[in-house]
PDB file of C-alpha atoms in Angstrom:
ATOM      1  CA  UNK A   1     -15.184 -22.274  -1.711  1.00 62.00           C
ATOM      2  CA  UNK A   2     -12.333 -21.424  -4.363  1.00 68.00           C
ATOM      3  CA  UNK A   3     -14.815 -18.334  -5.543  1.00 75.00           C
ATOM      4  CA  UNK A   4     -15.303 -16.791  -1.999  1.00 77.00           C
ATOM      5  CA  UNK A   5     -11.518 -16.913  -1.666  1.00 74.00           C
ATOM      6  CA  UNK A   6     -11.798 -15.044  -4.753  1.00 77.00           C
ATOM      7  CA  UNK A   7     -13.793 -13.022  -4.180  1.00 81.00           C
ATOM      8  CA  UNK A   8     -12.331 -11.969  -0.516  1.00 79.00           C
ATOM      9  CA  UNK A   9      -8.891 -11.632  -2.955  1.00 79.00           C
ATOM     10  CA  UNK A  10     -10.646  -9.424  -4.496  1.00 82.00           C
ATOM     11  CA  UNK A  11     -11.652  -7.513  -2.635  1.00 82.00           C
ATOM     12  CA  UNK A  12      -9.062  -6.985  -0.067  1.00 81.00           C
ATOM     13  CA  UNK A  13      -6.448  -6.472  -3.177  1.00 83.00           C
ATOM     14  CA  UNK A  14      -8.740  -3.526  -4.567  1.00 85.00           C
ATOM     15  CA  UNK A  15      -8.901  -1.821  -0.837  1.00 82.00           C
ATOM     16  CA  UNK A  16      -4.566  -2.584  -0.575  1.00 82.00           C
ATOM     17  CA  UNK A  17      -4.525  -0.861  -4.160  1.00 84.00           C
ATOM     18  CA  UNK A  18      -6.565   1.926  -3.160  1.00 85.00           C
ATOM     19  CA  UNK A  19      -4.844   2.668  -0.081  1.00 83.00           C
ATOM     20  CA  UNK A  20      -1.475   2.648  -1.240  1.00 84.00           C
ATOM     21  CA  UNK A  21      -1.995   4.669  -4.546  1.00 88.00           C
ATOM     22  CA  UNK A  22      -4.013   7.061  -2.491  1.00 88.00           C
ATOM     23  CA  UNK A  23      -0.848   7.199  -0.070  1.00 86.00           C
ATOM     24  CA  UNK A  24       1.767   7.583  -3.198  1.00 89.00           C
ATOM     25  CA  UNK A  25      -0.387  10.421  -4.545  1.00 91.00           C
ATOM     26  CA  UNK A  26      -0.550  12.149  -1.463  1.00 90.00           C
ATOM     27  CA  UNK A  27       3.149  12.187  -1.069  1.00 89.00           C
ATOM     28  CA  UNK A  28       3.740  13.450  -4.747  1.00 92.00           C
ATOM     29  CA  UNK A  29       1.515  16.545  -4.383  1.00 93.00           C
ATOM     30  CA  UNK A  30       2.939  17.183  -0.550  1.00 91.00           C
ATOM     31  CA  UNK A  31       6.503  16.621  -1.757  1.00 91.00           C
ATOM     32  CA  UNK A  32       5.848  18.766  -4.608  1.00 93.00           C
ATOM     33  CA  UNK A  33       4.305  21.390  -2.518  1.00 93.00           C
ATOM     34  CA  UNK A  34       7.147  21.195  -0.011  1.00 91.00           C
ATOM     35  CA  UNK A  35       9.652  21.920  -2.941  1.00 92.00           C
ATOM     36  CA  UNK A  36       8.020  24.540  -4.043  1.00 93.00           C
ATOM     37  CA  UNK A  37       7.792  26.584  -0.779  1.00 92.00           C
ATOM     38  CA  UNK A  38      11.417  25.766   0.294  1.00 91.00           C
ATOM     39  CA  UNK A  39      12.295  26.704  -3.493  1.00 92.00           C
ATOM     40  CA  UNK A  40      10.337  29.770  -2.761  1.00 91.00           C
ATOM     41  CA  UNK A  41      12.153  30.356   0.969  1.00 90.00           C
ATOM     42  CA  UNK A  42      15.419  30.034  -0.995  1.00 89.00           C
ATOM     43  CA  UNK A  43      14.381  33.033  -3.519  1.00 90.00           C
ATOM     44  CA  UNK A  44      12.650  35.244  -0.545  1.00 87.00           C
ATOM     45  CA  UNK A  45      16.327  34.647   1.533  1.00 86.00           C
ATOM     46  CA  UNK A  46      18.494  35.197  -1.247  1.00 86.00           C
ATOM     47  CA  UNK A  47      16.329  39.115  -1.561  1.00 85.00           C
ATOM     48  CA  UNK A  48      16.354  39.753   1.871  1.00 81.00           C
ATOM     49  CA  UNK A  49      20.291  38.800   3.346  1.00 81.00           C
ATOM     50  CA  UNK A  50      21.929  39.106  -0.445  1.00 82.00           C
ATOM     51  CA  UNK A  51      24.783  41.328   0.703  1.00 84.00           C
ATOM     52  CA  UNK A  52      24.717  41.139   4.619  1.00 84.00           C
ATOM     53  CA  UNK A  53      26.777  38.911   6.858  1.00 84.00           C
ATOM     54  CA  UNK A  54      24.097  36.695   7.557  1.00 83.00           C
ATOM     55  CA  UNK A  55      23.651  35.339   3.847  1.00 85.00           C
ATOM     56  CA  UNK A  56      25.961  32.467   4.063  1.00 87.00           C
ATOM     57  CA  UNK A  57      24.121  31.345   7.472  1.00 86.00           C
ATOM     58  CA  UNK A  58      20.405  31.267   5.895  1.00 87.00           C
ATOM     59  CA  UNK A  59      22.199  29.633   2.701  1.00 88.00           C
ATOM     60  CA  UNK A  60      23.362  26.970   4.682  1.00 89.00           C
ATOM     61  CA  UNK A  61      20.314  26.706   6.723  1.00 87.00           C
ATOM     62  CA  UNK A  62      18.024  25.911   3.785  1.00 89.00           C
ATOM     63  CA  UNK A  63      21.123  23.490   2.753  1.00 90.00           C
ATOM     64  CA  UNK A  64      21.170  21.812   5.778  1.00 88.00           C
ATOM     65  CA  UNK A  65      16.830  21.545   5.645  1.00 87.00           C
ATOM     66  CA  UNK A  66      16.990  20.529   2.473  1.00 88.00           C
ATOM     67  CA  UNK A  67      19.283  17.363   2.903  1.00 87.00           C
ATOM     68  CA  UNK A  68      18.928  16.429   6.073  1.00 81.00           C
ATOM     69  CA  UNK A  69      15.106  16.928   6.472  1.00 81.00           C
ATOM     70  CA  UNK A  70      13.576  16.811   3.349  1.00 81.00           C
ATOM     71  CA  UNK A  71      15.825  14.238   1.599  1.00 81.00           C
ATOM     72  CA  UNK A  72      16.137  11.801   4.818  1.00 74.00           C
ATOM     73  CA  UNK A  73      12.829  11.815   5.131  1.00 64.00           C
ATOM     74  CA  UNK A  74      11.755  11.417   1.509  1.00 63.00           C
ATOM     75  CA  UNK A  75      14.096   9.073  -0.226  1.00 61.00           C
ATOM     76  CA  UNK A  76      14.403   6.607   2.673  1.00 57.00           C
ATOM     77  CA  UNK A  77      10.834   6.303   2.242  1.00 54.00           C
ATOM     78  CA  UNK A  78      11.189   5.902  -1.774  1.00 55.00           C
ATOM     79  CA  UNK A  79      13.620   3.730  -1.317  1.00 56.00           C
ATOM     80  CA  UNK A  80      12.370   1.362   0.689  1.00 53.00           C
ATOM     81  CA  UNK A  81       9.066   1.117  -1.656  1.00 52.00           C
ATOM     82  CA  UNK A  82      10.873   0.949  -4.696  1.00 49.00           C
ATOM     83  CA  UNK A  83      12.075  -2.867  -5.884  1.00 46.00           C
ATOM     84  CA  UNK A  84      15.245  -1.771  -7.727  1.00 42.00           C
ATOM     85  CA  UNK A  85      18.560  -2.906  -7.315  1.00 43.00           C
ATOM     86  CA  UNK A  86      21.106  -0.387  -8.624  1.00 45.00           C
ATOM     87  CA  UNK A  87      24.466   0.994  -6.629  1.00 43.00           C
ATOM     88  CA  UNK A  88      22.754   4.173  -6.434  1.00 42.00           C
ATOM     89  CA  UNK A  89      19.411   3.113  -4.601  1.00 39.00           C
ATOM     90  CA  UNK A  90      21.492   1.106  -2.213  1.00 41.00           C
ATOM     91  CA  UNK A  91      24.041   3.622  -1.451  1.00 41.00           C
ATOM     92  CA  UNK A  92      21.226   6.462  -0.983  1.00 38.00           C
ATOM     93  CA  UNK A  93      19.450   3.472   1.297  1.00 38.00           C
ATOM     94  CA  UNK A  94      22.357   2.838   3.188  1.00 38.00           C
ATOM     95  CA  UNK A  95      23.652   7.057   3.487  1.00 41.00           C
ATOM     96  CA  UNK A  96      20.150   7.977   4.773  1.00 41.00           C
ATOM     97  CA  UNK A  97      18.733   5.311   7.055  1.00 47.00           C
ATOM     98  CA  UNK A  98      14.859   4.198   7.245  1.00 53.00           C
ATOM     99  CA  UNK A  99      13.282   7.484   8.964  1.00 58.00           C
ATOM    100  CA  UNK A 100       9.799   7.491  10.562  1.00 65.00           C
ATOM    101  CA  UNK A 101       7.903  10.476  10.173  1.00 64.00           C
ATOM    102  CA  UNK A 102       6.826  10.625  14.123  1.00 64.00           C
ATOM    103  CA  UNK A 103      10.627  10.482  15.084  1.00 63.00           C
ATOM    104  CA  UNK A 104      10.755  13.311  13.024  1.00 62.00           C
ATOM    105  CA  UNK A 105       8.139  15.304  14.377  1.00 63.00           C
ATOM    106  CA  UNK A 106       8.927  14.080  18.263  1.00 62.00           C
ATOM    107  CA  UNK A 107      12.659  14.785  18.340  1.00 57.00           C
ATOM    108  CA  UNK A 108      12.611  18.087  17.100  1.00 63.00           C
ATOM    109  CA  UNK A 109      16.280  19.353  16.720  1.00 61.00           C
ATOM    110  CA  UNK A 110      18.034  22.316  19.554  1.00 66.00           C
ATOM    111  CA  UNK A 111      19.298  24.114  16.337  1.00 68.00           C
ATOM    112  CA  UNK A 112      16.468  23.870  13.524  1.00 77.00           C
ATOM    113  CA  UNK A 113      17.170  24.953  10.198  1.00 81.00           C
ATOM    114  CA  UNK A 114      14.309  26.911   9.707  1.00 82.00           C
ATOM    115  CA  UNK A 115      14.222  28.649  13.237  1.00 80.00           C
ATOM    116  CA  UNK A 116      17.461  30.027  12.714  1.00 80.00           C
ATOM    117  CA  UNK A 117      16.315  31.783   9.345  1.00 82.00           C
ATOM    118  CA  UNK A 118      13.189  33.075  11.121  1.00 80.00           C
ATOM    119  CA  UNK A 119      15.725  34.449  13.703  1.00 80.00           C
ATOM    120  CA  UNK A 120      18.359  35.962  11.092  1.00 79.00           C
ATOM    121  CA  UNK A 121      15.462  37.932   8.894  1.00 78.00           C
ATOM    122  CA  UNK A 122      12.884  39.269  12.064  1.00 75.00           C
ATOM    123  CA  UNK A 123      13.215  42.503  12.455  1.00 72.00           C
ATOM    124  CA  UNK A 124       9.811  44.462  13.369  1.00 63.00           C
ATOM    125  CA  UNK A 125       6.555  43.074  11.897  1.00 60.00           C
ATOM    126  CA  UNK A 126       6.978  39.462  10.767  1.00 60.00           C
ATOM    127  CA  UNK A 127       6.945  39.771   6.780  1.00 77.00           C
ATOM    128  CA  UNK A 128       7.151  37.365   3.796  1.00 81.00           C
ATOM    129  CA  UNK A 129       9.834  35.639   4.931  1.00 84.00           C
ATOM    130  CA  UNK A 130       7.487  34.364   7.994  1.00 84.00           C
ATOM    131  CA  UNK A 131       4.436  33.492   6.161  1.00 87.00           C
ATOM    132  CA  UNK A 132       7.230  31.287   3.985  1.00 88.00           C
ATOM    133  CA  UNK A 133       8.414  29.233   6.286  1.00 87.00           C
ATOM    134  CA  UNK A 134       4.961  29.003   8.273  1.00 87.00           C
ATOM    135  CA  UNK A 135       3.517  27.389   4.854  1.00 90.00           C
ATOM    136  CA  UNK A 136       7.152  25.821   4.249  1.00 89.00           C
ATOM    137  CA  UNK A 137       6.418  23.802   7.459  1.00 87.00           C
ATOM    138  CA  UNK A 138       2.646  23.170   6.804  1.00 90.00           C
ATOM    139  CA  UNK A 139       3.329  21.570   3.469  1.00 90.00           C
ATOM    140  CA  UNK A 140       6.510  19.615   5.854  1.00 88.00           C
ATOM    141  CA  UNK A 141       3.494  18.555   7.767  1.00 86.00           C
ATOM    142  CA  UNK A 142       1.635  17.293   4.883  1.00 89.00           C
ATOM    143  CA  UNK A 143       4.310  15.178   3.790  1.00 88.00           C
ATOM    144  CA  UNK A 144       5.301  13.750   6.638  1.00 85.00           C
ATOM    145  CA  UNK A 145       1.213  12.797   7.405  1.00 84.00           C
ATOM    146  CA  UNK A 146       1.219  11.036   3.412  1.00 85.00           C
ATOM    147  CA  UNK A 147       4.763   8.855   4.838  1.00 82.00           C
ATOM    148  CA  UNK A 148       2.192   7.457   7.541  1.00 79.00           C
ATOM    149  CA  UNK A 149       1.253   3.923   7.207  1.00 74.00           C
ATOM    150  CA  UNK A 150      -2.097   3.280   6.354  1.00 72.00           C
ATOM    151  CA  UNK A 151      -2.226  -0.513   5.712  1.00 74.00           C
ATOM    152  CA  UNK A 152      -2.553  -2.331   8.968  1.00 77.00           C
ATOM    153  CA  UNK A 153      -0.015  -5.458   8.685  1.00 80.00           C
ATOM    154  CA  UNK A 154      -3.096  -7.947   9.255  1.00 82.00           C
ATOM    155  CA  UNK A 155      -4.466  -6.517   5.995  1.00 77.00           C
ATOM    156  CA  UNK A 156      -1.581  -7.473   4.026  1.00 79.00           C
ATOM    157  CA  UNK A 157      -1.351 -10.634   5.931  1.00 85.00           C
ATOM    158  CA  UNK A 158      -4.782 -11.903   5.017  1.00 81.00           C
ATOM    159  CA  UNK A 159      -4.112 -10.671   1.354  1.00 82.00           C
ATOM    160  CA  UNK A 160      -1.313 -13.105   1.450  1.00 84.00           C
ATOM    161  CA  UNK A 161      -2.803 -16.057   3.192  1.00 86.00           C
ATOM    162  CA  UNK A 162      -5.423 -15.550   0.607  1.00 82.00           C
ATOM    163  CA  UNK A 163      -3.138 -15.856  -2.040  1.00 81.00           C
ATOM    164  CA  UNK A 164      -1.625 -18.810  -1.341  1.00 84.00           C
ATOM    165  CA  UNK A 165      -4.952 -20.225  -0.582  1.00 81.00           C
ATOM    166  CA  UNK A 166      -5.927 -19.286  -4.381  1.00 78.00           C
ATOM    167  CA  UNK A 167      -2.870 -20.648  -5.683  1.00 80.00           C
ATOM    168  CA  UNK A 168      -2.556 -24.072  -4.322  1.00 82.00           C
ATOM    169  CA  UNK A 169      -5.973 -25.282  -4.882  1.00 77.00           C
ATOM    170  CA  UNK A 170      -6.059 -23.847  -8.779  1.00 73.00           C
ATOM    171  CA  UNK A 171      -3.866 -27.473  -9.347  1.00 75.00           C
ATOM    172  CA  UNK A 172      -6.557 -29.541  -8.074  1.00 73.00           C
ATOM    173  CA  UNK A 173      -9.218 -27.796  -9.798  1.00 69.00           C
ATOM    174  CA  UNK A 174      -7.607 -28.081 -12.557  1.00 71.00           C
ATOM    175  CA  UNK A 175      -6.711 -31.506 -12.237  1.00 72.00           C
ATOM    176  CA  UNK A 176     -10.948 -32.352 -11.044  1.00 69.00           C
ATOM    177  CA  UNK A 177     -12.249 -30.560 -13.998  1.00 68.00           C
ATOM    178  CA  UNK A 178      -9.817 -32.039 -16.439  1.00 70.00           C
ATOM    179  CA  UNK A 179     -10.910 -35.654 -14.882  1.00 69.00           C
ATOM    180  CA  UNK A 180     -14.551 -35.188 -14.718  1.00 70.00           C
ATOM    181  CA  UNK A 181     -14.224 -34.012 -18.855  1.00 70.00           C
ATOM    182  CA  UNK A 182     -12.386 -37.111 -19.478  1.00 72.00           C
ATOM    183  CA  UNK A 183     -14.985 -39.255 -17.740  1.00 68.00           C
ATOM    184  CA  UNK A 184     -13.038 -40.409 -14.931  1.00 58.00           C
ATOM    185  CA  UNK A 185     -15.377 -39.077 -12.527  1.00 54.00           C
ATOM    186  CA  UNK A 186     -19.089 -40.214 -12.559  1.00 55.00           C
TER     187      UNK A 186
END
């Protein structure tokens, strides 16, 4: 009985592993992909408005995508996964709350960050600044989709009912094998 516990263990613990390092890796690349296009946004704006009154007003824009949408999003979410315990995980915890990706995506803001850029650098035949900020919010889309959960809870529920399982009776095989060698059991 104590090896098909096991062996369940197993394999439920190598599909958990699986899932969640697939997630983590998917969130790395997306995040890094996000960075780069915003990064990328930021150089395109900085060509474009350098010099015209609407400069500070994309600046702040990207500011204001950057730290409230990529940075709530993100290190709520690394935060919460991570198990350390320093000041500066809790204060980051605390200053940007636990954000699910659908309440991102469902209450869209009246004033978004990156519609107001679109707005400020339009004029005539949508150029690189568009095709930015199209890809900007594809790779957005692409992290928010790796922040998903992709564990059901049951899963890690049976993982550790199975655990426990696997832990209590080691004891008492322990304690039956180390009897039967002694020759207390016939």
């Amino acid at each position: 009985a104590i090896g098909l516990v096991g062996l369940l263990y197993s394999i439920l613990m190598g599909q958990v592993f699986g899932f969640l390092y697939g997630q983590q890796e998917a969130l790395y690349y997306a995040l890094f992909d996000e960075v780069t296009e915003a990064k990328s946004l930021l150089e395109q704006v900085a060509l474009v408005s350098q010099g015209r009154t609407m400069y500070s007003t994309c600046l702040n824009s990207i500011a204001r995508y950057v730290k409230d949408d990529l940075l709530a999003g993100t290190l709520s979410h690394l935060n919460t996964n991570s198990n350390t315990n320093n000041n500066a995980s809790n204060k980051s915890n605390t200053k940007y709350g636990s954000v699910t990706p659908s309440l991102i995506l469902s209450a869209r803001p009246a004033d978004d960050p990156l519609e107001a850029i679109l707005y400020l650098t339009s004029v005539g035949i949508p150029g690189q600044v568009y095709d930015t900020v199209r890809s900007l919010r594809q790779a957005r889309a692409r992290r928010l989709g790796a922040l998903q959960r992709k564990v059901p809870g049951i899963h890690l529920v049976m993982l550790w009912i199975l655990g426990a399982i696997m832990m209590t009776s080691f004891p008492v095989l322990v304690g039956v094998g180390g009897a039967a060698a002694a020759g207390g059991l016939p």
